[in-house]
Short mmCIF file of C-alpha atoms and ligand atoms in Angstrom, two decimals:
data_model
loop_
_atom_site.label_atom_id
_atom_site.label_comp_id
_atom_site.label_asym_id
_atom_site.label_seq_id
_atom_site.Cartn_x
_atom_site.Cartn_y
_atom_site.Cartn_z
CA MET A 747 26.50 -17.70 -3.99
CA LYS A 748 22.96 -17.33 -5.21
CA ILE A 749 20.43 -19.39 -7.11
CA ILE A 750 18.52 -17.78 -9.93
CA ALA A 751 15.57 -19.67 -11.37
CA ILE A 752 13.50 -19.27 -14.50
CA GLY A 753 9.76 -19.92 -14.42
CA ARG A 754 7.64 -21.08 -17.34
CA ASN A 755 10.50 -21.81 -19.72
CA TYR A 756 8.82 -24.79 -21.39
CA ALA A 757 5.49 -24.01 -23.09
CA GLU A 758 3.81 -27.32 -22.17
CA HIS A 759 4.55 -26.71 -18.47
CA ALA A 760 3.21 -23.13 -18.58
CA LYS A 761 -0.01 -24.54 -20.09
CA GLU A 762 -0.44 -27.35 -17.56
CA LEU A 763 -0.63 -24.75 -14.76
CA ASN A 764 -2.88 -22.46 -16.86
CA ASN A 765 -0.18 -19.80 -17.06
CA PRO A 766 0.43 -17.68 -20.16
CA VAL A 767 3.54 -18.51 -22.19
CA PRO A 768 5.89 -15.62 -21.28
CA THR A 769 7.37 -13.13 -23.74
CA VAL A 770 10.22 -12.21 -21.35
CA PRO A 771 11.77 -14.62 -18.82
CA VAL A 772 10.09 -14.99 -15.40
CA ILE A 773 12.81 -14.80 -12.74
CA PHE A 774 12.91 -15.71 -9.06
CA MET A 775 15.67 -16.55 -6.59
CA LYS A 776 16.44 -19.05 -3.86
CA PRO A 777 18.95 -18.60 -1.01
CA ASP A 778 21.98 -20.88 -0.57
CA THR A 779 20.18 -22.59 2.33
CA ALA A 780 17.84 -24.13 -0.27
CA ILE A 781 20.61 -26.35 -1.62
CA LEU A 782 20.60 -30.10 -0.94
CA LYS A 783 23.62 -32.04 -2.19
CA ASP A 784 24.96 -35.59 -2.33
CA ASN A 785 21.48 -37.14 -2.63
CA LYS A 786 20.62 -36.24 0.94
CA PRO A 787 16.93 -36.79 1.73
CA PHE A 788 14.40 -34.01 1.31
CA TYR A 789 12.42 -33.53 4.51
CA HIS A 790 8.84 -32.69 3.60
CA PRO A 791 7.95 -29.42 5.36
CA ASP A 792 4.74 -29.27 7.36
CA PHE A 793 3.67 -25.85 6.03
CA SER A 794 2.54 -27.26 2.68
CA GLU A 795 0.15 -30.02 1.60
CA ASP A 796 1.23 -29.83 -2.03
CA ILE A 797 4.98 -29.83 -2.65
CA HIS A 798 5.66 -30.35 -6.38
CA HIS A 799 8.81 -31.65 -8.05
CA GLU A 800 10.21 -29.65 -10.97
CA ILE A 801 13.21 -31.30 -12.65
CA GLU A 802 15.46 -28.74 -14.32
CA ILE A 803 18.78 -28.35 -16.08
CA VAL A 804 21.07 -26.25 -13.87
CA LEU A 805 23.93 -24.10 -15.16
CA LYS A 806 26.93 -23.35 -12.96
CA VAL A 807 28.25 -19.84 -13.61
CA SER A 808 32.01 -20.01 -14.29
CA LYS A 809 33.03 -16.35 -14.05
CA GLU A 810 31.75 -12.98 -12.95
CA GLY A 811 29.82 -10.87 -15.40
CA LYS A 812 27.34 -8.04 -15.79
CA HIS A 813 25.55 -6.84 -18.94
CA ILE A 814 26.71 -9.98 -20.72
CA GLY A 815 25.91 -9.97 -24.42
CA GLU A 816 23.98 -13.03 -25.61
CA LYS A 817 26.74 -13.69 -28.14
CA PHE A 818 29.29 -14.10 -25.33
CA ALA A 819 27.02 -15.73 -22.72
CA GLY A 820 28.09 -19.26 -23.64
CA SER A 821 31.50 -18.62 -22.10
CA TYR A 822 29.93 -17.92 -18.69
CA TYR A 823 29.03 -21.54 -17.95
CA GLU A 824 31.22 -24.60 -18.44
CA GLU A 825 29.27 -27.20 -16.46
CA ILE A 826 25.67 -28.31 -16.19
CA GLY A 827 23.80 -30.52 -13.78
CA LEU A 828 20.30 -31.48 -12.72
CA GLY A 829 18.25 -29.91 -9.98
CA ILE A 830 14.79 -30.07 -8.50
CA ASP A 831 12.98 -26.78 -7.99
CA PHE A 832 10.69 -27.94 -5.18
CA THR A 833 7.63 -25.72 -5.09
CA ALA A 834 4.92 -25.43 -2.44
CA ARG A 835 2.16 -25.19 -5.04
CA ASP A 836 -0.60 -24.45 -2.53
CA ILE A 837 1.34 -21.47 -1.13
CA GLN A 838 2.31 -20.33 -4.62
CA ASN A 839 -1.31 -20.44 -5.80
CA ARG A 840 -2.47 -18.34 -2.84
CA HIS A 841 0.28 -15.80 -3.52
CA LYS A 842 -0.38 -15.74 -7.27
CA GLU A 843 -4.06 -15.00 -6.67
CA LYS A 844 -3.09 -11.94 -4.65
CA GLY A 845 -0.27 -10.88 -6.97
CA LEU A 846 2.30 -11.44 -4.21
CA PRO A 847 5.90 -12.67 -4.54
CA TRP A 848 6.61 -16.43 -4.61
CA GLU A 849 9.49 -16.68 -2.13
CA LEU A 850 7.69 -18.66 0.57
CA ALA A 851 6.66 -21.21 -2.08
CA LYS A 852 10.06 -21.48 -3.72
CA ALA A 853 12.90 -20.49 -1.39
CA PHE A 854 12.42 -22.70 1.67
CA ASP A 855 15.25 -24.84 3.09
CA GLY A 856 15.97 -27.90 0.98
CA SER A 857 13.97 -26.64 -1.99
CA ALA A 858 16.91 -26.95 -4.38
CA PRO A 859 18.47 -30.44 -4.52
CA ILE A 860 21.32 -30.48 -7.05
CA SER A 861 23.36 -33.21 -8.69
CA ALA A 862 27.05 -33.27 -9.45
CA PHE A 863 28.02 -31.12 -12.43
CA VAL A 864 29.50 -32.34 -15.71
CA PRO A 865 31.32 -30.41 -18.45
CA LYS A 866 28.97 -29.10 -21.12
CA THR A 867 31.47 -30.35 -23.71
CA LYS A 868 30.27 -33.85 -22.84
CA PHE A 869 27.18 -33.14 -24.95
CA ALA A 870 27.33 -32.93 -28.74
CA ASN A 871 24.51 -30.38 -28.80
CA ILE A 872 23.57 -28.45 -25.67
CA TYR A 873 20.12 -27.88 -27.23
CA ASP A 874 19.37 -31.56 -27.69
CA ILE A 875 19.79 -32.89 -24.16
CA ASN A 876 17.18 -35.28 -22.81
CA PHE A 877 16.46 -35.33 -19.10
CA LYS A 878 13.80 -36.97 -16.98
CA LEU A 879 12.54 -37.56 -13.48
CA ASP A 880 11.22 -40.85 -12.12
CA VAL A 881 9.20 -40.81 -8.90
CA SER A 882 9.10 -44.18 -7.13
CA GLY A 883 9.87 -45.97 -10.39
CA GLU A 884 7.38 -44.11 -12.58
CA THR A 885 8.52 -41.51 -15.13
CA ARG A 886 6.74 -38.26 -14.32
CA GLN A 887 8.70 -35.63 -16.29
CA GLU A 888 10.61 -35.84 -19.55
CA GLY A 889 12.24 -32.85 -21.20
CA ASN A 890 14.55 -31.91 -24.03
CA THR A 891 16.52 -28.66 -24.02
CA GLY A 892 15.47 -28.12 -27.64
CA ASN A 893 12.08 -27.06 -26.25
CA LEU A 894 13.38 -24.21 -24.06
CA LEU A 895 11.53 -20.94 -24.72
CA PHE A 896 14.58 -18.90 -23.60
CA SER A 897 18.01 -20.34 -24.37
CA PHE A 898 20.72 -20.59 -21.73
CA GLU A 899 22.52 -17.67 -23.43
CA SER A 900 19.44 -15.46 -23.51
CA ILE A 901 18.76 -16.19 -19.82
CA ILE A 902 22.34 -15.21 -18.89
CA ALA A 903 22.10 -12.04 -20.99
CA PHE A 904 18.72 -11.10 -19.51
CA VAL A 905 19.53 -11.81 -15.85
CA SER A 906 22.94 -10.10 -15.97
CA LYS A 907 21.32 -6.84 -17.07
CA TYR A 908 19.85 -6.66 -13.56
CA VAL A 909 22.00 -8.85 -11.33
CA THR A 910 25.77 -9.43 -11.49
CA LEU A 911 26.50 -13.10 -11.97
CA LYS A 912 29.33 -14.50 -9.88
CA LYS A 913 31.42 -17.63 -10.20
CA GLY A 914 29.58 -20.51 -8.53
CA ASP A 915 26.08 -19.05 -8.90
CA LEU A 916 23.51 -21.55 -10.12
CA ILE A 917 20.81 -20.97 -12.71
CA PHE A 918 17.77 -23.27 -12.71
CA THR A 919 16.53 -23.07 -16.29
CA GLY A 920 12.89 -24.14 -16.04
CA THR A 921 10.90 -27.35 -15.91
CA PRO A 922 9.13 -29.41 -18.57
CA ALA A 923 5.53 -30.61 -18.15
CA GLY A 924 4.53 -33.33 -15.70
CA VAL A 925 4.96 -31.62 -12.34
CA SER A 926 3.10 -33.30 -9.49
CA LYS A 927 2.92 -33.73 -5.75
CA VAL A 928 5.54 -35.64 -3.79
CA LYS A 929 4.83 -37.53 -0.60
CA VAL A 930 6.90 -38.94 2.23
CA GLY A 931 8.53 -42.20 1.09
CA ASP A 932 8.86 -41.21 -2.58
CA ARG A 933 12.16 -41.93 -4.30
CA LEU A 934 13.23 -39.32 -6.84
CA GLU A 935 15.63 -40.34 -9.60
CA GLY A 936 16.84 -37.80 -12.14
CA TYR A 937 18.55 -38.68 -15.40
CA LEU A 938 20.63 -36.58 -17.77
CA GLU A 939 20.93 -38.29 -21.18
CA GLY A 940 20.32 -41.65 -19.54
CA GLU A 941 22.86 -41.16 -16.76
CA LYS A 942 21.45 -41.16 -13.26
CA MET A 943 22.43 -37.91 -11.56
CA LEU A 944 19.93 -37.64 -8.70
CA ASP A 945 18.64 -40.41 -6.42
CA PHE A 946 17.13 -39.44 -3.09
CA TYR A 947 14.12 -39.96 -0.88
CA VAL A 948 11.41 -37.71 0.52
CA LYS A 949 11.29 -38.16 4.28
MG1 LIG B 2279 10.88 -24.31 -11.77
#
């Protein structure tokens, strides 16, 4: 399986990092070795002084598809969950300055903790889902899927023009504003419509 992630999909987050609001989705990928499950701890790597949390809604791809029309894209995911797109911001900034790819900042081991997945039918409106991240008891990020720049369907349509989606692939759909540095000892708690889905420590 693979992890596809969308950058800058909430305008307020693009602005907080002084990035332009994109007119087409910004895409990057993480390998399967990035996944952390079952609230296992995240071990802070020593190659970065500035690992940021990015809480995101994650789609689980339910069937294979290529060149998926936006109109049909909704049938390619049945479950959603929460994930953290851990980002080595110091490495990313150095690479951005030089116009280089982001992989070392985004794809390292453990950089993609994910929650359990729940059926999307659990939510009355997929574009009015509140989610948030608390770090050591303090709310740092709050988002609502109504503020996505690119909808889940448009992401699936766009990505599948280039890359075949397979059952079990994960799509990280972008983070709302409020990203900040994590440190050893922090407790990260992620909530989807008030239900706690993530609860793990940085070690
Ligand atoms: Mg992200």
